[in-house]
PDB file of C-alpha atoms in Angstrom:
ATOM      1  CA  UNK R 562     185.742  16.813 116.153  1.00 47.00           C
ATOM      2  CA  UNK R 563     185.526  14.283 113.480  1.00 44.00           C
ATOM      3  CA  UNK R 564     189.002  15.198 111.874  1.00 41.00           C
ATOM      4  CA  UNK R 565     190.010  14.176 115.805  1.00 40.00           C
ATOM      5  CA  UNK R 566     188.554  10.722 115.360  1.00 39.00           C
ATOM      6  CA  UNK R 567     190.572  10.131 111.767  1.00 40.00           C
ATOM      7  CA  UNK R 568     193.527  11.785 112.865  1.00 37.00           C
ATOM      8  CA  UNK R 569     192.988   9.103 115.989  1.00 40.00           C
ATOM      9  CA  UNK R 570     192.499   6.262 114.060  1.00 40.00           C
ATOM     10  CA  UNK R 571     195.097   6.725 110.677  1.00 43.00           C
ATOM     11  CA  UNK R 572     197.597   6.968 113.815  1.00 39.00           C
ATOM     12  CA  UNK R 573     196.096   3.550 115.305  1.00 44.00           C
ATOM     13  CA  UNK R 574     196.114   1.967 112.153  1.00 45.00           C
ATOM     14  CA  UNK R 575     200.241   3.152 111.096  1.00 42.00           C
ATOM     15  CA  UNK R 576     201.097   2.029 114.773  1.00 39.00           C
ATOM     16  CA  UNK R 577     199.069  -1.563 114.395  1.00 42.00           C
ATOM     17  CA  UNK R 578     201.060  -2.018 110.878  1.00 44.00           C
ATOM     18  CA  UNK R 579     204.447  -1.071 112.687  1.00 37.00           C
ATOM     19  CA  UNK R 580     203.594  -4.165 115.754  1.00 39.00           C
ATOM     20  CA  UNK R 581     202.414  -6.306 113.538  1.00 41.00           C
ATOM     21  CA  UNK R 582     203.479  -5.620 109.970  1.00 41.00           C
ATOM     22  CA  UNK R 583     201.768  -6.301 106.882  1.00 42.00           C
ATOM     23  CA  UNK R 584     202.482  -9.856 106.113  1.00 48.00           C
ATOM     24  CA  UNK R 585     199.758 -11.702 103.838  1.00 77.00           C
ATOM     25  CA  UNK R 586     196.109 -11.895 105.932  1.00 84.00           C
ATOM     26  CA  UNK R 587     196.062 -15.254 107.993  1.00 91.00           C
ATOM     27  CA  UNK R 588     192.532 -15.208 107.642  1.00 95.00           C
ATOM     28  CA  UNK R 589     189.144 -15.084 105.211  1.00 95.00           C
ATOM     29  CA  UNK R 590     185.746 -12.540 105.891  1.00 95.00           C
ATOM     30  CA  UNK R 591     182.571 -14.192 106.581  1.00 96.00           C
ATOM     31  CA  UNK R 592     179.503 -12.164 106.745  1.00 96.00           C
ATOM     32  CA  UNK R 593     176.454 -13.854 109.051  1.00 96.00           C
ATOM     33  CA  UNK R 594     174.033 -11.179 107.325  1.00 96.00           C
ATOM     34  CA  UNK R 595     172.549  -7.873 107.090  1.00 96.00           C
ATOM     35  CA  UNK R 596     169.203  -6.248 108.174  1.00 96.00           C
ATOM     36  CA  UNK R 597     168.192  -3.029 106.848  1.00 96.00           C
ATOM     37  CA  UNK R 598     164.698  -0.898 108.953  1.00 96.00           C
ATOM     38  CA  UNK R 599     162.743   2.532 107.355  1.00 95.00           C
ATOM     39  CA  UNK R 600     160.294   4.753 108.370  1.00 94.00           C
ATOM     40  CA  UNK R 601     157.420   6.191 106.458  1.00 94.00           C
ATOM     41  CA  UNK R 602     160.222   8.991 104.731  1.00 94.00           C
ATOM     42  CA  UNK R 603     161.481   6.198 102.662  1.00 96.00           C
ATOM     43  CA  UNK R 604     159.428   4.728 100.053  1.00 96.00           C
ATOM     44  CA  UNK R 605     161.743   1.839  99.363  1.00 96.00           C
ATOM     45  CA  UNK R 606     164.679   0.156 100.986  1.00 96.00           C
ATOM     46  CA  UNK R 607     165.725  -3.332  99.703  1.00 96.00           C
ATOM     47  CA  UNK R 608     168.984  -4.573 101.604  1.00 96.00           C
ATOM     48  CA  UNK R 609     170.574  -7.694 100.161  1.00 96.00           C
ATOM     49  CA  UNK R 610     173.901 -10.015 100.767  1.00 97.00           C
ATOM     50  CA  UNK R 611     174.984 -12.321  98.924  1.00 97.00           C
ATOM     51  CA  UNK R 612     178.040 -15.222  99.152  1.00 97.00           C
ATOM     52  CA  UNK R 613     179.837 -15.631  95.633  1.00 96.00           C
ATOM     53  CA  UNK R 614     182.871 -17.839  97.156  1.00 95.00           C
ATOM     54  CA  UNK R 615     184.975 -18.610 100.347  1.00 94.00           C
ATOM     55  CA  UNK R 616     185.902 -14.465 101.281  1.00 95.00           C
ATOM     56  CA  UNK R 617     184.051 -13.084  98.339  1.00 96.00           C
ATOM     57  CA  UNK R 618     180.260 -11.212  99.219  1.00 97.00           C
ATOM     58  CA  UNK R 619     178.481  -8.828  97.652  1.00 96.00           C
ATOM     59  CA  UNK R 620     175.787  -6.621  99.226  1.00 95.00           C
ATOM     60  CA  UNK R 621     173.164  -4.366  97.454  1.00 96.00           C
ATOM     61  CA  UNK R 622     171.192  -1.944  98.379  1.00 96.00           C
ATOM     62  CA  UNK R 623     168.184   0.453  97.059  1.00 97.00           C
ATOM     63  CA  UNK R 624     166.553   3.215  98.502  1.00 96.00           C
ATOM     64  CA  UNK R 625     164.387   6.047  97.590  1.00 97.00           C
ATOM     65  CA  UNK R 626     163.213   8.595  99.615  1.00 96.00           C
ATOM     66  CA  UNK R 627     159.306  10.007  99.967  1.00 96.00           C
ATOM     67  CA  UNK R 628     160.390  13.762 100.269  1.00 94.00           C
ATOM     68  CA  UNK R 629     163.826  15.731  99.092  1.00 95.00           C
ATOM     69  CA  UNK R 630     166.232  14.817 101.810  1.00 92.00           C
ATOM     70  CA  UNK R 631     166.864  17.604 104.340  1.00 90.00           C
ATOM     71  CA  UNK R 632     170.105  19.536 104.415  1.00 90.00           C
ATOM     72  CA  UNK R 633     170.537  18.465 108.373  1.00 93.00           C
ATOM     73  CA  UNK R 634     170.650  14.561 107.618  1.00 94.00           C
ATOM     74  CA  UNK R 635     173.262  12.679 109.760  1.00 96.00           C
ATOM     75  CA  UNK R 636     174.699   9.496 109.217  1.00 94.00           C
ATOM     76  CA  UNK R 637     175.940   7.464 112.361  1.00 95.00           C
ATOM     77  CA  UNK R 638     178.291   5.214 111.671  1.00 92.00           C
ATOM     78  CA  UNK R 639     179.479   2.049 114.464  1.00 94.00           C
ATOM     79  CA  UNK R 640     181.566  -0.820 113.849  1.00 92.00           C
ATOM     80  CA  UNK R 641     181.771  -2.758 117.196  1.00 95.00           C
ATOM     81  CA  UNK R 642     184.460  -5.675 116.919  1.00 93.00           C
ATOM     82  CA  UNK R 643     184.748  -8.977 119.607  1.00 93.00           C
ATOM     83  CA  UNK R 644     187.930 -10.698 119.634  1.00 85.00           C
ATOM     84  CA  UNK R 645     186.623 -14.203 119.607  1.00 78.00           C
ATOM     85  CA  UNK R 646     189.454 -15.223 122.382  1.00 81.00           C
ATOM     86  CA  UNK R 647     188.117 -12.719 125.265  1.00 80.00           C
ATOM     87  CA  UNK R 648     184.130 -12.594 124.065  1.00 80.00           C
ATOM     88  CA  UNK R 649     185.106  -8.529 124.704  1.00 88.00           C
ATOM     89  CA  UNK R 650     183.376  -6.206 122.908  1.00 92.00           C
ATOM     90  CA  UNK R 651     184.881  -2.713 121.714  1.00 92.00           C
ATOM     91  CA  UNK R 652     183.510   0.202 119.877  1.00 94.00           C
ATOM     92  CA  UNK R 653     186.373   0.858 117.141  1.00 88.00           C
ATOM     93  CA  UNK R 654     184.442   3.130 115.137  1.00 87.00           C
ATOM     94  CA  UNK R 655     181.938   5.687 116.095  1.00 92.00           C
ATOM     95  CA  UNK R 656     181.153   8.841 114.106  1.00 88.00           C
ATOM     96  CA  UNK R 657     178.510  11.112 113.132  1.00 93.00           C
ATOM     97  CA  UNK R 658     178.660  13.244 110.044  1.00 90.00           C
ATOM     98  CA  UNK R 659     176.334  15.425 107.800  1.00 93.00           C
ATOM     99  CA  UNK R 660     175.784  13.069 104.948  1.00 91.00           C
ATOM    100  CA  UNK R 661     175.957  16.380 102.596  1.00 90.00           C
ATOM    101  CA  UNK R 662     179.157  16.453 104.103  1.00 88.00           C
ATOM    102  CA  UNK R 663     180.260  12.970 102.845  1.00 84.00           C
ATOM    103  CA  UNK R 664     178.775  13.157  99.662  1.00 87.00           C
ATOM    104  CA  UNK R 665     181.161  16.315  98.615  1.00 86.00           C
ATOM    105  CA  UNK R 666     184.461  14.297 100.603  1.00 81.00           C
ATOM    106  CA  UNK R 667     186.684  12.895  97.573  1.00 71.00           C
ATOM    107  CA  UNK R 668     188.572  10.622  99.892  1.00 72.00           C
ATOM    108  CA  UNK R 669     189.726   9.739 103.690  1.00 73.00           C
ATOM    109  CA  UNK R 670     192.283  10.094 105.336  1.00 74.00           C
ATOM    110  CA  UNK R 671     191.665   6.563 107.630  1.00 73.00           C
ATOM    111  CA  UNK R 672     192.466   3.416 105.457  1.00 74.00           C
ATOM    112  CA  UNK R 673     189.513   1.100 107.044  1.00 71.00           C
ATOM    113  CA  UNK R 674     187.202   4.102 106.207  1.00 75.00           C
ATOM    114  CA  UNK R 675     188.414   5.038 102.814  1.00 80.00           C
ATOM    115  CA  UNK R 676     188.574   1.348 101.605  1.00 80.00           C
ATOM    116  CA  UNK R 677     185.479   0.954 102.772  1.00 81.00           C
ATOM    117  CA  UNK R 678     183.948   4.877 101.465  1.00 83.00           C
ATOM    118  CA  UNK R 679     185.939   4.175  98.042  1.00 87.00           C
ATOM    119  CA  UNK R 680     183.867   0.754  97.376  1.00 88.00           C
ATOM    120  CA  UNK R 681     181.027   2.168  98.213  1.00 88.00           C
ATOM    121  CA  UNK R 682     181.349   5.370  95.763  1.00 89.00           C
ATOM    122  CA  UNK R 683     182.587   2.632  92.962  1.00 91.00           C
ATOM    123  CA  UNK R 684     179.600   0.759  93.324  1.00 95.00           C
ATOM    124  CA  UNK R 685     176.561   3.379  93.555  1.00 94.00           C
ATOM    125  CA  UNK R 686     175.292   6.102  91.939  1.00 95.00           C
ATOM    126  CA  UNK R 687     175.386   8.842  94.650  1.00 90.00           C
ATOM    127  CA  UNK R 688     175.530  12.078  93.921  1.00 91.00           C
ATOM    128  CA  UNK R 689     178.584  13.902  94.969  1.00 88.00           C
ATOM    129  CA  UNK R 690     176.333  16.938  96.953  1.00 89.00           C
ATOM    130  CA  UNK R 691     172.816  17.432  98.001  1.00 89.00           C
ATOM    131  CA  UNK R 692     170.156  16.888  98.350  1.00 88.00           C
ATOM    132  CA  UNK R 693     168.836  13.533  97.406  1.00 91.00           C
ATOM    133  CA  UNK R 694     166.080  13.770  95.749  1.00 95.00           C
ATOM    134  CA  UNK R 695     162.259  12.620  96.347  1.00 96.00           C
ATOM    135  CA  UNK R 696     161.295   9.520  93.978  1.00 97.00           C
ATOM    136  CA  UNK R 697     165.068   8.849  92.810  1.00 96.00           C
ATOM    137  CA  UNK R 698     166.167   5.690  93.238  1.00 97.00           C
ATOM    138  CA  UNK R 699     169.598   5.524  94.374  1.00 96.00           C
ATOM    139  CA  UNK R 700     171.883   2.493  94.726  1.00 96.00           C
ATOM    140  CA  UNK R 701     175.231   0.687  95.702  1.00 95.00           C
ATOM    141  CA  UNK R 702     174.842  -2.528  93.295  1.00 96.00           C
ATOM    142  CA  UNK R 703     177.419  -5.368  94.051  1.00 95.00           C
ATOM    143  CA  UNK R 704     179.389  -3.839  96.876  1.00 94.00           C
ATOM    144  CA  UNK R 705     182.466  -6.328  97.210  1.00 93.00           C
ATOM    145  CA  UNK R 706     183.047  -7.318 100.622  1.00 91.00           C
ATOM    146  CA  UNK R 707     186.685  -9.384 101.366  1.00 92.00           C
ATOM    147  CA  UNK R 708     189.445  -9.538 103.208  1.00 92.00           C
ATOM    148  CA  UNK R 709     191.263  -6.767 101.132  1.00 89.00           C
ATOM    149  CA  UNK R 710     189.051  -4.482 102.914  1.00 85.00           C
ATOM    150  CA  UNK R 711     189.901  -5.308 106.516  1.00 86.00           C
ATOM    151  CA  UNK R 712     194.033  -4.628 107.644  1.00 85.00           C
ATOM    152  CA  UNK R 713     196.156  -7.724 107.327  1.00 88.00           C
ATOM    153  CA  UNK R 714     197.277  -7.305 111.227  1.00 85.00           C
ATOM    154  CA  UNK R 715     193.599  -7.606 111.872  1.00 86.00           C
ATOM    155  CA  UNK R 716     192.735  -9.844 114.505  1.00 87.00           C
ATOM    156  CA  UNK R 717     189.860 -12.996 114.642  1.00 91.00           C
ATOM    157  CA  UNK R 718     186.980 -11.344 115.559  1.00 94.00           C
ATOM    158  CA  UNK R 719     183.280 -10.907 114.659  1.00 95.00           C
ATOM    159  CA  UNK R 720     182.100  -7.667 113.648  1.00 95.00           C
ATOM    160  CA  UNK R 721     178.983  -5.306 113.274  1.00 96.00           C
ATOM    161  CA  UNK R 722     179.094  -2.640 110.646  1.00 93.00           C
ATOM    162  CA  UNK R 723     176.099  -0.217 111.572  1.00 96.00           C
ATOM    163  CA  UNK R 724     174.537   2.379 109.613  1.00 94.00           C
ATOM    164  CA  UNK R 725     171.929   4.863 110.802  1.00 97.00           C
ATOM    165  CA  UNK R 726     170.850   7.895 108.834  1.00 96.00           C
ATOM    166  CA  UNK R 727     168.766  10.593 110.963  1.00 96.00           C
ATOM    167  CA  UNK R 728     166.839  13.433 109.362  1.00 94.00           C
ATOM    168  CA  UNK R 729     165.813  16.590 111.465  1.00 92.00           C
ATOM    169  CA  UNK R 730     166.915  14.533 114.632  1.00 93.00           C
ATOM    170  CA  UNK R 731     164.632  11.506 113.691  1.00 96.00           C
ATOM    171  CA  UNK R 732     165.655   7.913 112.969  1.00 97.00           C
ATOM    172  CA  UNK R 733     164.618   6.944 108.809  1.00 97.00           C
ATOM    173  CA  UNK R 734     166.597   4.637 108.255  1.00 97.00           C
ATOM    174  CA  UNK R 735     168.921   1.984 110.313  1.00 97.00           C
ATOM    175  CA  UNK R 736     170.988  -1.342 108.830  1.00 97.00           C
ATOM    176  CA  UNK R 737     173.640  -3.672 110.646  1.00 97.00           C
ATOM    177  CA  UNK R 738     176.198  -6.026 109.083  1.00 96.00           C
ATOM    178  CA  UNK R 739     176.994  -8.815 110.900  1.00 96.00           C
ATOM    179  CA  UNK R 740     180.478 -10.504 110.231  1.00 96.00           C
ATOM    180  CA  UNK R 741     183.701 -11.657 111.836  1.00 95.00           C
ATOM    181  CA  UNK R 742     186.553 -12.749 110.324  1.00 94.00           C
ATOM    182  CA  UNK R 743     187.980 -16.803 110.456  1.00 94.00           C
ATOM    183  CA  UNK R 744     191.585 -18.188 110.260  1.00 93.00           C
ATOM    184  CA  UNK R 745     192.469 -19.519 106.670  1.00 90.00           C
ATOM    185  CA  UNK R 746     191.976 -23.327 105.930  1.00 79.00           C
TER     186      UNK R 746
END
């Protein structure tokens, strides 16, 4: 089922680049901010953003879990986007995935989701297969967030990047980005 969604979406993505082509991005990232919620199976979570420049942010985050994480943990992954011309709001990503089975994935096959997976693996210490372990602190220090990471055919919009990690069915752990993007000066 997931393989569905990518195979959906790299399709999307080569047809977008065909209609609009790939010229130089007419526009710069802003992020609004980012909110990050636990429950009592994680010990720590510290969420933060920060703005270096004009289209240059950074966002870090720790966690460490009470208990070994169990095998069945999901991750739940949204990004809504609203074109700021029709206030209409669309879904364009929604998946759910066994986070063993993302930790032991070298790459994907979607270029939103594998700039956006390769940043992340380039800026944390994750392990590359389960479990994660009780007490450890794991992190994603200085996770660049610009334009390079959204398609140049992109349009304005606002976006929220949400991540929700379930364990045994149960909500642990859920954060949303808040963003958009805004025409060049």
């Amino acid at each position: 089922m997931i393989w569905k969604l990518f195979i959906t979406l790299f399709v999307f993505t080569f047809a977008a680049k065909a209609v609009y082509g790939a010229s130089n991005r007419r526009f710069n990232v802003i992020m609004y901010g980012i909110n990050c919620n636990h429950t009592d199976a994680v010990i720590r979570l510290d969420c933060t953003l920060m703005k270096l420049g004009t289209d240059h942010y950074v966002v870090s985050v720790k966690v460490i879990y009470k208990r070994n994480m169990a095998r069945n943990t999901m991750v739940h992954n949204l990004i809504y986007i609203r074109n700021q011309k029709t206030s209409k709001v669309l879904k364009f990503v929604d998946f759910k995935v066994n986070i063993c089975d993302v930790l032991s994935v070298s790459a994907f096959p979607i270029p939103v989701v594998k700039n956006i997976f390769d940043e992340a693996r380039r800026t944390s210490n994750l392990p590359y297969n389960c479990p994660l372990k009780a007490n450890n602190l794991y992190y994603m220090n200085n996770y660049t967030m610009t334009s390079d990471l959204i398609p140049p055919y992109a349009p304005i919009m606002n976006f929220s990047f949400i991540v929700n990690i379930y364990e045994n069915s149960k909500l642990i752990i859920a954060s949303e980005s808040q963003g958009g993007t805004i025409p060049k000066a």
